[in-house]
Amino acid sequence: MVDPASSFLGKMLLEEITPVVMVLRTPLVEEACLKNGLTFVQMLQPFCVFNNIDVPVRTVSDQPYRLHKFKLRLFYASDIKQPNVEAAEEHLKEVVTRAAEKDLSDLSSDPPQLDDLLAMNSESLPLWFKIFNKELIRTLSFSEHEAFDHPVACLLVVSSKDELPINKFVDLFNTNQLPSLLNDGVMDPKILKHYLLIHDNQDGSSEKATNVLTEMRSTFGMNDCRLLCINSAKDGSEERIGSLWTPYKTDTSPSQDLGCLLNVNDVSEIKDLMQDLSSKHIIPHMEQKIRVLNQQVSATRKGFRNQIKNLWWRKGKEDTPDAPNGPMYTFSSIESQIRVLGDYAFMLRDYELALSSCRLLSTDYKIDKSWKRYAGVQEMMALTYFMLDQSRKEAENCMENAFSTYLKIGSTGQRNATRCGLWWVEMLKAKEQYKEAAGVYFRISSEEPSLHAAVMLEQASFCYLFSNPPMLRKYGFHLVLAGNRYYMSDQKKHSIRTYRSALSVYKGNSWSFIKDHVHFHVGKWYAFLGIFDVAVKHMLEILACSHQSVMTQELFLKDFLQNVEKMGKTYEVFRLQLPIINMSSLKVVFEDYRTYASTAAANVRESLWQSLEEDMVHSLPMSRSNWLEPEAKSSKKDKDSNVCVVGEAIKMDIEFKNPLQIPISISGVSLICQLFPRSEVAECELTEKDAHAHPYESASGEKNDAEELRKLTSNWELNSGVSSFALSEVVFSMRGGETTVVQLTVTPKVEGVLKIIGVRWKLSDSVVSYYNFDSDHVKKKNIKGRKKSSQSSSKNLKFVVIKSVPKLEGCIRHLPGKIYAGDTRRLVLELKNQSDISVKNMKMKISHPRFVIPGSLEDLNVEFPSCLEKNSNSEHNDVQPSSSKQPKSSLFSFEDAAIQGGTTFFWPLWLRAAVPGRISLYLSLYYEMENLSSEMKYRIFRIHYDLEVLQSLDLSFQISPCPSKLQEFLVRMDVVNRTSSENLQLHQLSSVGHQWEISPLQPNEAICPLQLLKAGQALSCFFKLKNCRKSSMFEGSISFHSLLQGHDVRLGPQGSDKALFDVSGSALADFHHHERLQQGKSIQGQQGTVDFILISQLPKNRADHGLEGQSDLPQLFSHHSCHHSIASTSPVWWLMNGPRTVHHNFTVSFCEIRLGMAIHNSSKEAISIRMSTLDVTSSDGQLSDVAAAAQDPISSENQGGWHNVSLGNDIKVTSDALGTQFGKSSSDVMAPFVWAASSSTRVELEPMSTTEVPLKICVFAPGTYNLSNYTMHWEVKLLGVPLSAGDRTRQLSGRSPGHPYYITVLQSP
Amino acid sequence: MGREVSESCVDSLVIEMVSAYCNRFYATKPELAARRIEAIGYLVGHQLSERYTIERPRFSDHLEAIKFICKDFWSELFKKQIDNLKTNHRGTFVLQDNRFRWLTHVSIDPSPANTDISEEPSLATAEGKAAQATSMHLYFPCGIIRGALSNLGIPCAVSAEISNLPACSFVVRIKA
Amino acid sequence: MIVCVAVVGHQNNPLYLQSFTEADDALKLHHIVHCSLDVIDERVNNPKKTGPTLNETFLGLLYPTENYKVYGYLTNTKVKFILVTTDLDVRDADVRNFFRRFHLAYVDAVSNPFHVPGKKITSRTFADRVSDIVRTFGLGTAV
């Protein structure tokens, strides 16, 4: 605990509460002094402070003690009055501004860091706070209600040059320019006077002066008069002593040297003048006065009697209306005297006495309700308590009491309250209760005008900083408050200062709201002061404020841009966060030996391409890595870096995200690259080295960022000049929260090593931001699927540029995006070769041969679709071989086609949409360079298309053996038009394979009645299929060629002479082959299958609305359905043959009819067959249950045959269906017949053999009879042959009802 | 609070989780599985501690927090308290549970190798394997403890040891 | 009436701050909450000044700013809840009750699988619950 006297407050009191000496002087005195650039008072000031005056004093109770430190305060009489408010305010403002001027210098420096703030202590506080506080207190001096500012003595000064100096002395005091304090009787006019005669040695010798002195002595008394000689210095001769005064001269200019005419003697003379004045006159006088007053006080107030009297007397004065500052007390009033007593005692350090008298007084004032005086006394008590260093609590209570009392009396006391507050704060500080001190500051601030409040708040904030533990958040908060107040009383520099130091608190923590606010305002104010660069720096901090409201965001952005503009030059930022770059989405597309037709193709997975290209690439001698060899020679490390070709652009997709909700405009987006020509690759290595020497990952600190920025900018400047590569520039604008991907390209122009360093963009044309890719690890999604993630991104963005090689570009002409299933058309593959070198032995691989197959060159110039028609020209014959051998491998090589430089090359492709759905076609085209000198021996051109295939027709076939002929079948075709809007015209149905021969049921009339099949319409029509092959052909193998021969049936309207299409012709045949392969997968090897091709067309009159409006309508639809087995589940076919009509005369007898049943065994094994005829009676039941078994086909039959049937080629069911149909109709059989022959016959049949079984029926009445009421039981005879897989699938025995056979018996006339 | 849950449900959940990580995801690298499971436990503990410390005065020191784990936390989880708590007063605590619920159903079946005395090593290995499998079930509770403590502001490392089943002890080492 | 409630994480990072006034005094409230952290630290570090029982989660009245009253609550997991109100006479019981319910809400909020520990609480359910709690503040001690 420090001794109060040595505490700051103590020191302050010791020099602020000291005796005041009133100075009265004649103008000539002033004149004499001003020669030294000093007023009279100023001249004396340095000598009013005595650090060891050592005067013996006695307390009222005669205890002797010695005063050591002492101070006099000199004031001209004219200054002894309350300073008027405005002037005071001005003065204070002056102080503050001066302080601001001082520390403007470091405004441009970095704001203070937190830790060195914490290192601060109360000493390191800016000095001007103390000055300000002192000045603030001074504005209250010479108030009436307290006595320590009342003059203790009066110093009358007359110059020896005045004539009649004695009279001067007299009327100096009598003139009514005495301060109001003396005139209106607040203080005792009888005041200790001291007479001083000033003699200026420059006006001759001092005899005259000495005469005057003696005269004075005679008139005013011996020892109250004195002579002071000044200006005795011969100018320039003595050493300077001006330094004495400098601390006291605040305002004037230092130009004129102070006290130039004063020499050592003068100074010493002044010194003992003051010494005597204080020690011989003032102190004794005060001591004396204290004694007197004390006696009076004790006479009137001490002792019980006096107390009572006093109380009673005060009650008597009740009626006096209490003015705001209570009743008026003249100097003669006992209260004033006590007050004087107290203050004098305080000034002479007799604190006990001071305290006791203040106590006494406070009660009186309290009773009198003269609150101001009461407060003053309380204040005094507090100070004395403090100086006594007794109970601190008391001190604080008194101070608080005073404080609140002053506040209570309103505006007049408000400033006094502030003063109390300041005292109070100092007390607390002395006790290191900084937190409480801060609180008091805060209370003061709420009372004061904004400027003072600001200063108070700032001091409060420091208190929080110094409190233990430091309360940083409050520190920050109060700084912000202070800054705000400073701003209101426009002290911008101060507000900046405070906000800046507040920043250190909010730095890095997540209270973004506050941080933004602070940064924003600091920025604004800097801008106001015209320090734009710093302003912009602060604004930058808050640009990416996605958490703020839209309005705020706009505000921030607007101000930021304004400042940047004001700054004049374009501002360059490292990694501006607006917009944000999404590094993870960074993507580089470049073409080495792989070239792409479209970005779509580029985005396809590499593995997919590779799987497609495998045999294509490996089919040639050189291995994939060959093209790299020259590089390998030149430098090792190029091995792992990508290769690109001169003149071919490297594309980079960068994703920008706008964090704000407001639109921003970005311009001039382009890459920053470095290209080291082949000659200087070594140098490039060097840069690589040092790049790795200090990796960018550590580019976090300010320094590194600046460094980065410098590098980037320099590179950029290089870029703009350089001609070795070309950059693309992108301009775009983003809506709020939008994310856009932009593609930037760089096109190298010379060989060497190219590095993509970063990207640069302009935010709304004013701010340039640089972003370097190196510094964080780019997880580049590498298109070419090479495992590169292990390498550093800098490698990923490094390219070896090799000299230009030819590059094919091209597309597939008029390939529709949407297409109906079955649509078959001819496309053209178009390849351009820009370079002047020609490319040769090209190969092509197609991912879906079922959809696209390469045609032959001839197809180009024949017109479509007629080229497919059957016109017996030799053309399709020589296509056969090509088409026949092609489908073996889908690798197609253009025989010896070479594309000369600069030419364009066409090749036909056949497209057929095999199945509905979405498919993506991949074409990959391999070619080699003409000149093998180039580093790249071959390249691959990749084409990718997405195709959407819509449903068109779906058709199903159903084959059942013909009941009337062996080896003949009924084919039922069900077609449904599933298109949304198209009407289709069925054109032809062809069966593939020479052994099959399809024909309409009735050769002469058209099969399908209607012109065209409307959308959604279904149709089923019947054909006859004949197996025109000897049974021995089964195991015979036939050539593909002959297999392709087909038979066609023209569908559509009668007599349409349109040419049929040749299904065995080039394209269709190939497609059919692929179809077979495809559909064959589902069906396991079964012998005896047949394929159908249905060809349909759009009606001619329909050119108006295309599929997607484009000119080329689908002209030809070919639908292939394959592998329709004709092999029935029952290996036996039988046929009843006999007469159809019989004439018989029933009057004679019943009629016997002989019939024969031909049975054929179509299976490979011997079969035993039992045919059992049934009686009519039992036949009913048999029929009925079959009918039940075959319910649904009938019911669906009733709907006029519009339905589709499952492709299941199960003869049994259908035969049942047939049987039942006739069974139903057999209900109109009138009279029964009986089987005349044995009711059951058994035959053994060798494989592939036919036998004839005789039958006989007896008919008793004429009519039509259905001889279907018999059943065939058959059983495969296995001669110890184990079942083969194929066998297991078919059943080994079965029973089938008889086929209907109608016989009509007529009564013969 | 008053939230209740079927015990067997939790049991099988834990068992399934462990087996999922050990046998399916990281079958080859058990230490990785262990870390994942422990991480899950950490999060669970993190949340549970948040819930179970409601309405409870703050802990003034580590010991109090550990005691909380042993008493209230444990009984919230397992309807019983830790049976024995030891500490070396230098930041290491040993929490012993003589009948750890999640191990009550675990029993290392005597492998056929056990029957004849000749194959000591195989027996040992079998035991070892079983023990390892069991220890997998302990990473989850370890994580819970660690999560709870670190959420209470006590960063620590937790390991578990199986003495004879179903007793086991958790060792908490508080990071200085 | 309650002006603002806030949740502050154990690294004194704001997890949730909701003001219930029309006036846009968000900044001010942020400041108040931020400053109150100082007081909380103080209370916790020298507990002699803390409320009735030692280490109680409820920290009581933190400090009266010019026209607000700020109450604090510190969970065992060093998460702070701060309540700023303009009511002149607030019953301690009410505030305690408020914080109890708030704590429950918070626990449920952090049990939300989509909540990332240590990140801001964005769940709408939580917001609704909080506003409900705030609405029923002081209406008797009904939970």
PDB file of N, CA and C in Angstrom, chain A residues 345-391:
ATOM      1  N   ALA A 345      -6.345  24.294   7.349  1.00  0.00           N
ATOM      2  CA  ALA A 345      -5.709  23.165   8.031  1.00  0.00           C
ATOM      3  C   ALA A 345      -5.241  22.155   6.997  1.00  0.00           C
ATOM      4  N   PHE A 346      -6.093  21.903   6.013  1.00  0.00           N
ATOM      5  CA  PHE A 346      -5.729  20.925   4.990  1.00  0.00           C
ATOM      6  C   PHE A 346      -4.471  21.372   4.271  1.00  0.00           C
ATOM      7  N   MET A 347      -4.439  22.711   3.974  1.00  0.00           N
ATOM      8  CA  MET A 347      -3.287  23.198   3.219  1.00  0.00           C
ATOM      9  C   MET A 347      -2.025  23.111   4.047  1.00  0.00           C
ATOM     10  N   LEU A 348      -2.181  23.192   5.345  1.00  0.00           N
ATOM     11  CA  LEU A 348      -1.003  23.060   6.192  1.00  0.00           C
ATOM     12  C   LEU A 348      -0.841  21.632   6.701  1.00  0.00           C
ATOM     13  N   ARG A 349      -1.566  20.688   6.030  1.00  0.00           N
ATOM     14  CA  ARG A 349      -1.372  19.269   6.305  1.00  0.00           C
ATOM     15  C   ARG A 349      -1.840  18.874   7.694  1.00  0.00           C
ATOM     16  N   ASP A 350      -2.646  19.719   8.329  1.00  0.00           N
ATOM     17  CA  ASP A 350      -3.165  19.325   9.637  1.00  0.00           C
ATOM     18  C   ASP A 350      -4.496  18.646   9.406  1.00  0.00           C
ATOM     19  N   TYR A 351      -4.407  17.387   8.963  1.00  0.00           N
ATOM     20  CA  TYR A 351      -5.614  16.735   8.440  1.00  0.00           C
ATOM     21  C   TYR A 351      -6.622  16.455   9.533  1.00  0.00           C
ATOM     22  N   GLU A 352      -6.147  16.126  10.737  1.00  0.00           N
ATOM     23  CA  GLU A 352      -7.118  15.866  11.812  1.00  0.00           C
ATOM     24  C   GLU A 352      -8.022  17.085  11.980  1.00  0.00           C
ATOM     25  N   LEU A 353      -7.401  18.224  12.091  1.00  0.00           N
ATOM     26  CA  LEU A 353      -8.186  19.435  12.301  1.00  0.00           C
ATOM     27  C   LEU A 353      -9.145  19.632  11.141  1.00  0.00           C
ATOM     28  N   ALA A 354      -8.583  19.506   9.922  1.00  0.00           N
ATOM     29  CA  ALA A 354      -9.426  19.685   8.735  1.00  0.00           C
ATOM     30  C   ALA A 354     -10.621  18.761   8.842  1.00  0.00           C
ATOM     31  N   LEU A 355     -10.345  17.489   9.145  1.00  0.00           N
ATOM     32  CA  LEU A 355     -11.416  16.505   9.192  1.00  0.00           C
ATOM     33  C   LEU A 355     -12.463  16.901  10.208  1.00  0.00           C
ATOM     34  N   SER A 356     -11.979  17.202  11.415  1.00  0.00           N
ATOM     35  CA  SER A 356     -12.954  17.476  12.500  1.00  0.00           C
ATOM     36  C   SER A 356     -13.829  18.647  12.096  1.00  0.00           C
ATOM     37  N   SER A 357     -13.200  19.719  11.569  1.00  0.00           N
ATOM     38  CA  SER A 357     -14.028  20.891  11.251  1.00  0.00           C
ATOM     39  C   SER A 357     -14.989  20.554  10.128  1.00  0.00           C
ATOM     40  N   CYS A 358     -14.530  19.740   9.146  1.00  0.00           N
ATOM     41  CA  CYS A 358     -15.442  19.386   8.048  1.00  0.00           C
ATOM     42  C   CYS A 358     -16.618  18.607   8.611  1.00  0.00           C
ATOM     43  N   ARG A 359     -16.316  17.654   9.510  1.00  0.00           N
ATOM     44  CA  ARG A 359     -17.410  16.867  10.111  1.00  0.00           C
ATOM     45  C   ARG A 359     -18.429  17.825  10.701  1.00  0.00           C
ATOM     46  N   LEU A 360     -17.876  18.716  11.537  1.00  0.00           N
ATOM     47  CA  LEU A 360     -18.749  19.672  12.209  1.00  0.00           C
ATOM     48  C   LEU A 360     -19.627  20.385  11.199  1.00  0.00           C
ATOM     49  N   LEU A 361     -18.981  20.811  10.106  1.00  0.00           N
ATOM     50  CA  LEU A 361     -19.658  21.669   9.145  1.00  0.00           C
ATOM     51  C   LEU A 361     -20.724  20.895   8.377  1.00  0.00           C
ATOM     52  N   SER A 362     -20.365  19.660   8.014  1.00  0.00           N
ATOM     53  CA  SER A 362     -21.260  18.916   7.114  1.00  0.00           C
ATOM     54  C   SER A 362     -22.636  18.785   7.758  1.00  0.00           C
ATOM     55  N   THR A 363     -22.646  18.475   9.083  1.00  0.00           N
ATOM     56  CA  THR A 363     -23.957  18.332   9.735  1.00  0.00           C
ATOM     57  C   THR A 363     -24.732  19.638   9.573  1.00  0.00           C
ATOM     58  N   ASP A 364     -24.059  20.790   9.837  1.00  0.00           N
ATOM     59  CA  ASP A 364     -24.790  22.062   9.728  1.00  0.00           C
ATOM     60  C   ASP A 364     -25.387  22.210   8.343  1.00  0.00           C
ATOM     61  N   TYR A 365     -24.545  22.073   7.321  1.00  0.00           N
ATOM     62  CA  TYR A 365     -25.036  22.273   5.950  1.00  0.00           C
ATOM     63  C   TYR A 365     -26.171  21.311   5.673  1.00  0.00           C
ATOM     64  N   LYS A 366     -26.032  20.122   6.217  1.00  0.00           N
ATOM     65  CA  LYS A 366     -27.072  19.132   5.947  1.00  0.00           C
ATOM     66  C   LYS A 366     -28.397  19.641   6.488  1.00  0.00           C
ATOM     67  N   ILE A 367     -28.310  20.087   7.723  1.00  0.00           N
ATOM     68  CA  ILE A 367     -29.550  20.567   8.329  1.00  0.00           C
ATOM     69  C   ILE A 367     -30.082  21.745   7.529  1.00  0.00           C
ATOM     70  N   ASP A 368     -29.166  22.611   7.089  1.00  0.00           N
ATOM     71  CA  ASP A 368     -29.606  23.786   6.322  1.00  0.00           C
ATOM     72  C   ASP A 368     -30.042  23.419   4.919  1.00  0.00           C
ATOM     73  N   LYS A 369     -29.861  22.151   4.554  1.00  0.00           N
ATOM     74  CA  LYS A 369     -30.204  21.731   3.176  1.00  0.00           C
ATOM     75  C   LYS A 369     -29.475  22.571   2.144  1.00  0.00           C
ATOM     76  N   SER A 370     -28.315  23.108   2.484  1.00  0.00           N
ATOM     77  CA  SER A 370     -27.539  23.783   1.442  1.00  0.00           C
ATOM     78  C   SER A 370     -26.628  22.709   0.854  1.00  0.00           C
ATOM     79  N   TRP A 371     -27.198  22.055  -0.145  1.00  0.00           N
ATOM     80  CA  TRP A 371     -26.589  20.792  -0.578  1.00  0.00           C
ATOM     81  C   TRP A 371     -25.245  20.979  -1.222  1.00  0.00           C
ATOM     82  N   LYS A 372     -25.075  22.056  -1.961  1.00  0.00           N
ATOM     83  CA  LYS A 372     -23.808  22.194  -2.685  1.00  0.00           C
ATOM     84  C   LYS A 372     -22.672  22.258  -1.675  1.00  0.00           C
ATOM     85  N   ARG A 373     -22.868  23.125  -0.708  1.00  0.00           N
ATOM     86  CA  ARG A 373     -21.801  23.248   0.292  1.00  0.00           C
ATOM     87  C   ARG A 373     -21.612  21.921   1.011  1.00  0.00           C
ATOM     88  N   TYR A 374     -22.757  21.302   1.310  1.00  0.00           N
ATOM     89  CA  TYR A 374     -22.656  20.006   1.992  1.00  0.00           C
ATOM     90  C   TYR A 374     -21.780  19.062   1.175  1.00  0.00           C
ATOM     91  N   ALA A 375     -22.093  19.004  -0.123  1.00  0.00           N
ATOM     92  CA  ALA A 375     -21.319  18.101  -0.976  1.00  0.00           C
ATOM     93  C   ALA A 375     -19.852  18.490  -0.942  1.00  0.00           C
ATOM     94  N   GLY A 376     -19.619  19.818  -1.034  1.00  0.00           N
ATOM     95  CA  GLY A 376     -18.229  20.255  -1.030  1.00  0.00           C
ATOM     96  C   GLY A 376     -17.526  19.757   0.203  1.00  0.00           C
ATOM     97  N   VAL A 377     -18.206  19.882   1.326  1.00  0.00           N
ATOM     98  CA  VAL A 377     -17.561  19.460   2.568  1.00  0.00           C
ATOM     99  C   VAL A 377     -17.319  17.965   2.547  1.00  0.00           C
ATOM    100  N   GLN A 378     -18.336  17.242   2.103  1.00  0.00           N
ATOM    101  CA  GLN A 378     -18.168  15.787   2.033  1.00  0.00           C
ATOM    102  C   GLN A 378     -16.936  15.464   1.198  1.00  0.00           C
ATOM    103  N   GLU A 379     -16.831  16.123   0.046  1.00  0.00           N
ATOM    104  CA  GLU A 379     -15.685  15.898  -0.846  1.00  0.00           C
ATOM    105  C   GLU A 379     -14.396  16.109  -0.065  1.00  0.00           C
ATOM    106  N   MET A 380     -14.375  17.254   0.645  1.00  0.00           N
ATOM    107  CA  MET A 380     -13.164  17.577   1.402  1.00  0.00           C
ATOM    108  C   MET A 380     -12.861  16.499   2.415  1.00  0.00           C
ATOM    109  N   MET A 381     -13.938  16.059   3.097  1.00  0.00           N
ATOM    110  CA  MET A 381     -13.734  15.009   4.094  1.00  0.00           C
ATOM    111  C   MET A 381     -13.117  13.795   3.431  1.00  0.00           C
ATOM    112  N   ALA A 382     -13.675  13.441   2.275  1.00  0.00           N
ATOM    113  CA  ALA A 382     -13.161  12.250   1.597  1.00  0.00           C
ATOM    114  C   ALA A 382     -11.667  12.408   1.361  1.00  0.00           C
ATOM    115  N   LEU A 383     -11.302  13.594   0.847  1.00  0.00           N
ATOM    116  CA  LEU A 383      -9.879  13.793   0.534  1.00  0.00           C
ATOM    117  C   LEU A 383      -9.046  13.689   1.797  1.00  0.00           C
ATOM    118  N   THR A 384      -9.559  14.319   2.887  1.00  0.00           N
ATOM    119  CA  THR A 384      -8.751  14.266   4.112  1.00  0.00           C
ATOM    120  C   THR A 384      -8.630  12.838   4.609  1.00  0.00           C
ATOM    121  N   TYR A 385      -9.760  12.129   4.537  1.00  0.00           N
ATOM    122  CA  TYR A 385      -9.677  10.705   4.918  1.00  0.00           C
ATOM    123  C   TYR A 385      -8.576  10.036   4.131  1.00  0.00           C
ATOM    124  N   PHE A 386      -8.596  10.317   2.829  1.00  0.00           N
ATOM    125  CA  PHE A 386      -7.600   9.664   1.981  1.00  0.00           C
ATOM    126  C   PHE A 386      -6.199  10.024   2.440  1.00  0.00           C
ATOM    127  N   MET A 387      -5.983  11.320   2.646  1.00  0.00           N
ATOM    128  CA  MET A 387      -4.635  11.752   3.021  1.00  0.00           C
ATOM    129  C   MET A 387      -4.267  11.176   4.372  1.00  0.00           C
ATOM    130  N   LEU A 388      -5.270  11.067   5.254  1.00  0.00           N
ATOM    131  CA  LEU A 388      -4.979  10.489   6.565  1.00  0.00           C
ATOM    132  C   LEU A 388      -4.656   9.010   6.446  1.00  0.00           C
ATOM    133  N   ASP A 389      -5.082   8.419   5.274  1.00  0.00           N
ATOM    134  CA  ASP A 389      -4.824   7.016   5.050  1.00  0.00           C
ATOM    135  C   ASP A 389      -5.441   6.158   6.149  1.00  0.00           C
ATOM    136  N   GLN A 390      -6.543   6.708   6.745  1.00  0.00           N
ATOM    137  CA  GLN A 390      -7.301   5.855   7.655  1.00  0.00           C
ATOM    138  C   GLN A 390      -8.342   5.120   6.825  1.00  0.00           C
ATOM    139  N   SER A 391      -9.499   4.923   7.411  1.00  0.00           N
ATOM    140  CA  SER A 391     -10.438   3.998   6.785  1.00  0.00           C
ATOM    141  C   SER A 391     -10.772   4.447   5.361  1.00  0.00           C
TER     142      SER A 391
END
